[in-house]
Short mmCIF file of C-alpha atoms in Angstrom, two decimals:
data_model
loop_
_atom_site.label_atom_id
_atom_site.label_comp_id
_atom_site.label_asym_id
_atom_site.label_seq_id
_atom_site.Cartn_x
_atom_site.Cartn_y
_atom_site.Cartn_z
CA UNK A 1 -8.16 -14.15 -23.08
CA UNK A 2 -7.08 -10.79 -24.19
CA UNK A 3 -7.18 -7.95 -21.62
CA UNK A 4 -9.12 -4.82 -23.01
CA UNK A 5 -7.79 -1.61 -21.59
CA UNK A 6 -8.95 1.98 -21.54
CA UNK A 7 -6.70 4.92 -20.98
CA UNK A 8 -8.23 8.02 -19.52
CA UNK A 9 -5.82 10.86 -19.42
CA UNK A 10 -5.87 14.62 -20.40
CA UNK A 11 -2.27 14.51 -21.66
CA UNK A 12 -1.97 13.36 -25.32
CA UNK A 13 1.71 12.27 -24.56
CA UNK A 14 0.72 10.14 -21.69
CA UNK A 15 -2.13 8.32 -23.83
CA UNK A 16 0.38 7.82 -26.34
CA UNK A 17 3.04 6.40 -24.06
CA UNK A 18 0.73 4.10 -22.21
CA UNK A 19 -0.91 2.85 -25.34
CA UNK A 20 2.71 2.08 -26.95
CA UNK A 21 3.53 0.24 -23.70
CA UNK A 22 0.50 -1.82 -23.29
CA UNK A 23 0.51 -2.57 -27.13
CA UNK A 24 3.81 -4.49 -26.65
CA UNK A 25 2.03 -7.11 -24.10
CA UNK A 26 0.18 -9.50 -26.47
CA UNK A 27 -2.19 -10.09 -23.54
CA UNK A 28 -3.29 -6.62 -23.59
CA UNK A 29 -5.52 -4.67 -26.15
CA UNK A 30 -5.83 -0.84 -25.83
CA UNK A 31 -9.52 -0.59 -27.00
CA UNK A 32 -9.79 3.13 -26.58
CA UNK A 33 -8.51 6.52 -24.83
CA UNK A 34 -10.44 9.37 -23.25
CA UNK A 35 -9.41 12.89 -22.63
CA UNK A 36 -11.21 13.63 -19.37
CA UNK A 37 -13.50 12.02 -16.77
CA UNK A 38 -16.64 12.52 -18.56
CA UNK A 39 -15.34 11.20 -22.01
CA UNK A 40 -13.98 8.38 -20.02
CA UNK A 41 -17.49 7.52 -18.40
CA UNK A 42 -19.14 7.52 -21.78
CA UNK A 43 -16.49 5.10 -23.27
CA UNK A 44 -16.37 2.74 -20.27
CA UNK A 45 -20.12 2.47 -20.90
CA UNK A 46 -19.92 1.96 -24.50
CA UNK A 47 -16.70 -0.40 -24.66
CA UNK A 48 -17.07 -1.97 -21.23
CA UNK A 49 -13.20 -2.35 -20.78
CA UNK A 50 -11.50 -5.05 -18.32
CA UNK A 51 -9.25 -2.47 -16.75
CA UNK A 52 -9.19 1.38 -16.88
CA UNK A 53 -6.02 3.40 -16.14
CA UNK A 54 -7.08 6.71 -14.91
CA UNK A 55 -5.25 9.80 -14.39
CA UNK A 56 -5.72 11.41 -10.97
CA UNK A 57 -5.77 15.10 -11.98
CA UNK A 58 -7.84 16.17 -14.87
CA UNK A 59 -9.81 18.98 -16.03
CA UNK A 60 -13.65 18.70 -16.72
CA UNK A 61 -14.27 15.65 -14.15
CA UNK A 62 -11.22 14.84 -11.95
CA UNK A 63 -9.97 11.56 -11.21
CA UNK A 64 -11.61 10.84 -7.79
CA UNK A 65 -15.09 11.84 -8.97
CA UNK A 66 -14.68 10.03 -12.15
CA UNK A 67 -13.25 6.93 -9.94
CA UNK A 68 -16.46 7.41 -7.73
CA UNK A 69 -18.91 7.21 -10.62
CA UNK A 70 -17.02 4.03 -12.15
CA UNK A 71 -17.28 2.00 -9.41
CA UNK A 72 -21.04 3.03 -8.58
CA UNK A 73 -22.18 2.85 -12.04
CA UNK A 74 -19.72 0.63 -13.94
CA UNK A 75 -17.81 -1.48 -11.49
CA UNK A 76 -14.31 -2.10 -13.17
CA UNK A 77 -10.70 -2.51 -11.87
CA UNK A 78 -9.01 0.93 -12.02
CA UNK A 79 -5.39 1.86 -11.94
CA UNK A 80 -4.47 5.28 -10.77
CA UNK A 81 -1.81 6.86 -13.23
CA UNK A 82 -0.31 9.42 -10.92
CA UNK A 83 2.51 12.10 -11.03
CA UNK A 84 4.71 12.47 -7.92
CA UNK A 85 4.13 15.53 -5.55
CA UNK A 86 2.24 15.61 -2.13
CA UNK A 87 -1.03 16.72 -3.82
CA UNK A 88 -1.08 14.04 -6.43
CA UNK A 89 0.10 11.47 -3.82
CA UNK A 90 -2.80 12.35 -1.21
CA UNK A 91 -5.24 12.10 -3.99
CA UNK A 92 -3.90 8.57 -5.01
CA UNK A 93 -4.16 7.36 -1.46
CA UNK A 94 -7.69 8.69 -1.32
CA UNK A 95 -8.57 6.75 -4.54
CA UNK A 96 -7.75 3.59 -2.82
CA UNK A 97 -10.70 4.33 -0.43
CA UNK A 98 -12.70 4.74 -3.54
CA UNK A 99 -11.84 1.43 -5.04
CA UNK A 100 -8.64 1.78 -6.83
CA UNK A 101 -7.00 -1.56 -7.34
CA UNK A 102 -3.27 0.04 -7.81
CA UNK A 103 -1.24 2.80 -8.61
CA UNK A 104 1.44 3.52 -11.33
CA UNK A 105 3.74 6.28 -11.65
CA UNK A 106 3.00 8.46 -14.59
CA UNK A 107 5.96 7.75 -17.03
CA UNK A 108 8.33 10.69 -17.40
CA UNK A 109 9.49 10.23 -20.97
CA UNK A 110 9.97 7.55 -23.85
CA UNK A 111 13.76 8.19 -23.63
CA UNK A 112 14.07 7.38 -19.94
CA UNK A 113 16.33 4.82 -19.17
CA UNK A 114 14.08 3.32 -16.44
CA UNK A 115 11.22 2.96 -19.17
CA UNK A 116 11.66 -0.84 -20.11
CA UNK A 117 11.43 -1.66 -16.39
CA UNK A 118 8.58 0.73 -16.05
CA UNK A 119 6.90 -0.68 -19.05
CA UNK A 120 7.11 -4.14 -17.64
CA UNK A 121 5.58 -3.26 -14.11
CA UNK A 122 2.69 -1.23 -15.83
CA UNK A 123 1.76 -4.54 -17.85
CA UNK A 124 2.18 -6.51 -14.95
CA UNK A 125 -0.23 -4.34 -12.98
CA UNK A 126 -2.74 -4.33 -15.69
CA UNK A 127 -2.71 -7.92 -15.93
CA UNK A 128 -3.21 -8.26 -12.05
CA UNK A 129 -5.92 -5.67 -11.94
CA UNK A 130 -8.32 -7.99 -13.89
CA UNK A 131 -7.89 -10.81 -11.12
CA UNK A 132 -8.94 -8.16 -8.32
CA UNK A 133 -12.10 -9.00 -6.50
CA UNK A 134 -14.03 -5.90 -6.49
CA UNK A 135 -16.49 -6.73 -3.87
CA UNK A 136 -13.56 -6.72 -1.25
CA UNK A 137 -12.42 -3.22 -1.99
CA UNK A 138 -15.53 -1.98 0.00
CA UNK A 139 -15.59 1.26 -2.09
CA UNK A 140 -16.59 4.24 -0.04
CA UNK A 141 -19.23 5.49 -2.65
CA UNK A 142 -21.22 7.49 -0.22
CA UNK A 143 -18.45 9.91 0.69
CA UNK A 144 -17.70 13.01 -1.29
CA UNK A 145 -14.13 12.76 -2.81
CA UNK A 146 -11.50 14.92 -1.28
CA UNK A 147 -11.16 18.36 -2.94
CA UNK A 148 -7.48 19.28 -3.03
CA UNK A 149 -8.28 22.95 -4.34
CA UNK A 150 -10.38 23.61 -1.05
CA UNK A 151 -8.00 21.62 1.16
CA UNK A 152 -10.74 19.64 2.61
CA UNK A 153 -10.67 15.94 2.92
CA UNK A 154 -13.67 13.57 2.67
CA UNK A 155 -16.25 13.75 5.06
CA UNK A 156 -14.88 17.15 6.43
CA UNK A 157 -17.36 19.88 7.02
CA UNK A 158 -16.60 23.59 6.21
CA UNK A 159 -15.13 25.09 9.52
CA UNK A 160 -13.65 22.24 10.67
CA UNK A 161 -10.16 23.40 9.96
CA UNK A 162 -10.34 25.94 12.88
CA UNK A 163 -11.37 23.19 15.20
CA UNK A 164 -8.23 21.25 13.97
CA UNK A 165 -6.05 23.82 14.87
CA UNK A 166 -7.71 24.17 18.31
CA UNK A 167 -6.93 20.44 18.82
CA UNK A 168 -3.21 20.78 17.73
CA UNK A 169 -1.81 20.95 21.06
CA UNK A 170 -3.82 17.65 21.94
CA UNK A 171 -2.37 15.98 18.90
CA UNK A 172 1.27 17.27 19.95
CA UNK A 173 0.61 15.83 23.38
CA UNK A 174 -0.21 12.61 21.76
CA UNK A 175 2.92 12.54 19.80
CA UNK A 176 5.14 13.39 22.81
CA UNK A 177 3.59 10.44 24.60
CA UNK A 178 4.69 8.34 21.70
CA UNK A 179 8.17 9.43 21.62
CA UNK A 180 8.63 9.25 25.35
CA UNK A 181 7.16 5.58 25.20
CA UNK A 182 9.71 4.82 22.43
CA UNK A 183 12.68 6.23 24.52
CA UNK A 184 11.72 3.81 27.36
CA UNK A 185 11.93 0.70 25.39
CA UNK A 186 14.66 -1.92 26.03
CA UNK A 187 17.15 -2.42 23.06
CA UNK A 188 15.40 -5.62 21.75
CA UNK A 189 11.71 -5.86 21.01
CA UNK A 190 9.46 -8.70 22.50
CA UNK A 191 7.79 -9.37 19.38
CA UNK A 192 8.13 -8.58 15.62
CA UNK A 193 5.08 -8.19 13.06
CA UNK A 194 6.52 -8.39 9.78
CA UNK A 195 3.78 -7.60 7.17
CA UNK A 196 3.88 -8.05 3.22
CA UNK A 197 1.29 -6.56 1.03
CA UNK A 198 0.59 -5.80 -2.48
CA UNK A 199 -2.46 -5.11 -4.49
CA UNK A 200 -5.13 -3.85 -2.34
CA UNK A 201 -2.55 -3.53 0.50
CA UNK A 202 -2.88 0.14 1.31
CA UNK A 203 -6.64 -0.15 2.23
CA UNK A 204 -5.84 -3.63 4.06
CA UNK A 205 -2.89 -1.92 6.21
CA UNK A 206 -5.14 1.14 7.15
CA UNK A 207 -7.60 -1.49 8.67
CA UNK A 208 -5.12 -3.78 10.24
CA UNK A 209 -2.44 -1.05 11.64
CA UNK A 210 -5.63 1.05 12.60
CA UNK A 211 -6.93 -1.63 14.90
CA UNK A 212 -3.73 -2.24 16.92
CA UNK A 213 -3.31 -0.72 20.29
CA UNK A 214 -0.73 1.81 21.13
CA UNK A 215 0.78 -0.39 23.78
CA UNK A 216 1.09 -3.44 21.91
CA UNK A 217 4.54 -5.21 22.75
CA UNK A 218 5.88 -5.57 19.36
CA UNK A 219 7.61 -3.52 16.54
CA UNK A 220 6.00 -3.65 13.05
CA UNK A 221 7.99 -3.74 9.80
CA UNK A 222 5.83 -3.52 6.60
CA UNK A 223 6.53 -4.12 2.68
CA UNK A 224 3.94 -2.64 0.49
CA UNK A 225 4.74 -2.73 -3.13
CA UNK A 226 4.41 0.61 -4.27
CA UNK A 227 6.27 3.08 -6.54
CA UNK A 228 8.81 5.49 -4.93
CA UNK A 229 7.54 8.46 -3.19
CA UNK A 230 4.03 6.89 -2.47
CA UNK A 231 5.21 4.98 0.46
CA UNK A 232 6.14 8.47 2.44
CA UNK A 233 2.58 9.65 1.86
CA UNK A 234 1.00 6.36 3.03
CA UNK A 235 3.25 6.25 6.26
CA UNK A 236 2.00 9.70 7.06
CA UNK A 237 -1.49 8.69 6.39
CA UNK A 238 -1.37 5.35 8.39
CA UNK A 239 0.41 7.58 11.29
CA UNK A 240 -2.69 9.89 11.43
CA UNK A 241 -5.25 6.97 11.54
CA UNK A 242 -3.26 4.62 13.96
CA UNK A 243 -2.48 4.75 17.69
CA UNK A 244 1.16 3.45 16.82
CA UNK A 245 3.81 5.78 15.30
CA UNK A 246 4.08 5.02 11.77
CA UNK A 247 7.13 6.22 9.53
CA UNK A 248 8.77 5.44 6.43
CA UNK A 249 11.98 3.63 7.23
CA UNK A 250 15.28 5.16 6.95
CA UNK A 251 18.77 3.79 6.83
CA UNK A 252 19.70 3.10 10.53
CA UNK A 253 16.32 3.54 12.05
CA UNK A 254 16.02 1.51 15.50
CA UNK A 255 13.46 -1.41 15.54
CA UNK A 256 11.33 -0.30 18.50
CA UNK A 257 8.05 -1.41 20.11
CA UNK A 258 4.95 0.90 19.16
CA UNK A 259 6.66 1.85 15.82
CA UNK A 260 5.67 0.78 12.34
CA UNK A 261 8.44 1.08 9.70
CA UNK A 262 7.37 0.97 6.03
CA UNK A 263 9.88 0.17 3.52
CA UNK A 264 10.44 3.09 0.93
CA UNK A 265 9.51 2.50 -2.64
CA UNK A 266 12.56 1.02 -4.63
CA UNK A 267 14.37 -0.08 -1.42
CA UNK A 268 14.54 -3.62 0.00
CA UNK A 269 14.41 -3.20 3.96
CA UNK A 270 16.42 -5.64 6.01
CA UNK A 271 16.99 -5.53 9.78
CA UNK A 272 20.52 -6.01 11.04
CA UNK A 273 22.23 -6.17 14.35
CA UNK A 274 24.76 -3.29 15.35
CA UNK A 275 26.70 -2.64 18.52
CA UNK A 276 26.09 0.63 20.29
CA UNK A 277 28.32 1.44 23.19
CA UNK A 278 28.71 -2.17 23.82
CA UNK A 279 24.97 -3.03 23.53
CA UNK A 280 23.36 -4.69 20.50
CA UNK A 281 20.50 -3.19 18.88
CA UNK A 282 18.52 -3.85 15.66
CA UNK A 283 18.31 -1.22 13.03
CA UNK A 284 17.11 -1.02 9.40
CA UNK A 285 19.34 -1.59 6.38
CA UNK A 286 18.12 -0.17 3.03
CA UNK A 287 19.57 -1.47 -0.28
CA UNK A 288 19.05 -1.05 -4.07
CA UNK A 289 20.13 -4.75 -4.66
CA UNK A 290 18.20 -6.36 -7.63
CA UNK A 291 14.52 -6.80 -7.65
CA UNK A 292 13.05 -10.07 -6.15
CA UNK A 293 9.94 -11.58 -8.21
CA UNK A 294 10.07 -8.09 -10.03
CA UNK A 295 9.78 -6.11 -6.78
CA UNK A 296 11.68 -3.91 -4.74
CA UNK A 297 11.10 -3.60 -1.64
CA UNK A 298 10.60 -7.30 -1.60
CA UNK A 299 8.80 -9.20 1.33
CA UNK A 300 10.97 -12.11 1.01
CA UNK A 301 14.02 -9.92 1.76
CA UNK A 302 12.46 -8.63 4.99
CA UNK A 303 11.29 -12.08 6.16
CA UNK A 304 14.48 -13.62 5.34
CA UNK A 305 16.35 -10.91 7.38
CA UNK A 306 14.03 -10.91 10.54
CA UNK A 307 14.01 -14.77 10.83
CA UNK A 308 17.58 -15.30 12.15
CA UNK A 309 17.55 -11.97 14.13
CA UNK A 310 14.23 -12.73 16.22
CA UNK A 311 13.39 -16.36 15.54
CA UNK A 312 10.40 -17.31 17.50
CA UNK A 313 9.38 -13.83 18.13
CA UNK A 314 8.48 -13.23 14.54
CA UNK A 315 4.70 -13.09 13.58
CA UNK A 316 4.50 -12.68 9.80
CA UNK A 317 1.57 -11.55 7.83
CA UNK A 318 0.96 -12.30 4.26
CA UNK A 319 -2.09 -10.07 2.98
CA UNK A 320 -3.54 -9.32 -0.50
CA UNK A 321 -1.45 -9.33 -3.47
CA UNK A 322 -0.50 -11.02 -6.67
CA UNK A 323 2.44 -13.36 -7.27
CA UNK A 324 4.19 -15.32 -4.59
CA UNK A 325 6.28 -12.88 -2.98
CA UNK A 326 6.83 -13.58 1.05
CA UNK A 327 6.60 -17.52 0.53
CA UNK A 328 10.40 -18.31 0.47
CA UNK A 329 10.66 -15.59 3.36
CA UNK A 330 8.01 -17.48 5.28
CA UNK A 331 9.80 -20.79 5.02
CA UNK A 332 12.65 -19.37 6.66
CA UNK A 333 10.48 -17.82 9.50
CA UNK A 334 8.91 -21.15 10.23
CA UNK A 335 12.40 -22.91 10.19
CA UNK A 336 13.38 -20.53 13.02
CA UNK A 337 10.09 -20.97 14.95
CA UNK A 338 8.24 -18.07 14.04
CA UNK A 339 4.42 -17.91 13.07
CA UNK A 340 2.91 -17.42 9.53
CA UNK A 341 -0.56 -15.86 9.28
CA UNK A 342 -2.15 -15.80 5.64
CA UNK A 343 -5.04 -13.45 4.81
CA UNK A 344 -8.13 -15.58 3.72
CA UNK A 345 -9.65 -15.52 0.40
CA UNK A 346 -12.71 -14.08 1.64
CA UNK A 347 -11.20 -10.60 2.39
CA UNK A 348 -8.44 -10.55 -0.16
CA UNK A 349 -8.55 -7.95 -3.27
CA UNK A 350 -6.14 -10.56 -4.83
CA UNK A 351 -5.45 -13.90 -3.52
CA UNK A 352 -1.96 -14.52 -4.96
CA UNK A 353 0.35 -13.83 -2.05
CA UNK A 354 -1.57 -15.36 0.71
CA UNK A 355 -2.81 -18.23 -1.59
CA UNK A 356 0.60 -19.33 -2.06
CA UNK A 357 1.31 -19.37 1.64
CA UNK A 358 -1.50 -21.63 1.77
CA UNK A 359 -0.69 -23.86 -1.09
CA UNK A 360 2.76 -24.53 0.48
CA UNK A 361 1.13 -25.48 3.86
CA UNK A 362 3.08 -22.64 5.81
CA UNK A 363 0.07 -20.71 7.40
CA UNK A 364 -0.27 -21.32 11.11
CA UNK A 365 -3.25 -19.49 10.75
CA UNK A 366 -5.59 -18.23 7.85
CA UNK A 367 -7.76 -15.32 8.72
CA UNK A 368 -9.98 -12.73 7.30
CA UNK A 369 -8.67 -9.26 7.50
CA UNK A 370 -11.00 -7.94 10.36
CA UNK A 371 -10.02 -10.90 12.64
CA UNK A 372 -6.14 -10.41 12.39
CA UNK A 373 -5.72 -7.73 14.89
CA UNK A 374 -7.68 -9.65 17.53
CA UNK A 375 -5.46 -12.85 16.78
CA UNK A 376 -2.22 -10.64 16.90
CA UNK A 377 -3.07 -9.02 20.23
CA UNK A 378 -3.99 -12.67 21.62
CA UNK A 379 -0.49 -14.27 20.36
CA UNK A 380 1.68 -11.46 21.71
CA UNK A 381 -0.10 -10.83 25.18
#
């Protein structure tokens, strides 16, 4: 079946670049383009596309408001087309809360050396988006989108900014407590939570990591398939919404209990052992080695690296996402005595990655997202 795509972007150049990219895929047909949100809504109503590529910053009706109306009036898989930059990245992460399936980085130019690789990724994400279970996105349709011009976030009332400043010292004390707790940790951690996610992952990670307690006796390592730049914003947002410390991983970061390290976009994340002052410690190693199954970072790369280092202390979780990334690595974890948990189809946006875990009989447990935190706490304690 041919996938019918609609492109909504105020830039004529981006509309043409995306159209040319998608037309090269025989499974995709561009059925129309729109110049702003209002135009997009009219064409969605008329053309009923299978997937929409939606610019996040547009005049007349912006990306978030357009997305909110799409999911309420004409539920359709939507991929956000985003430029880099803190404002654009923040809007994109908010878009996941309104039902966006995935994000692609806005193509920078037709002559870019990375264009063939980017084109392949864009087509793959369009094909994947059509398989998304929109009901499991649990779109927050009743919330007003965040207004970047006013600097107000969703659900925030006027005047709350002043209250936030009054609370800053309390927040600073919370951060100090996190840091002090980390300095007290022993060299090696008691448990490792290794998490892999792709399509639908940002929402899933927010729910899962936000449900873990501050004193959980485990370090958390995450691979989320995302373009470069967006993982830093994702880490910042998860840190704000979690009792745990969350950061984008950097070369040489120590693996510590109470800390969540997220692999940066376009880098594989591995865990290696180093000797410091005669003591061994586990640290992050980042690399730009070839993509695996079309992805960098790769869940397989992370899983394979933690298996021999931590053995039976590894609890791996494979969340929503297309393809089979994570399955080969999960096999290595099982061989070393670790556990493998797959997200149940009932809560997945795309049941590809966890479905492969189940198909290969690798899962010790198959759980819906809302039961995972409780089970993890039971296992580690």
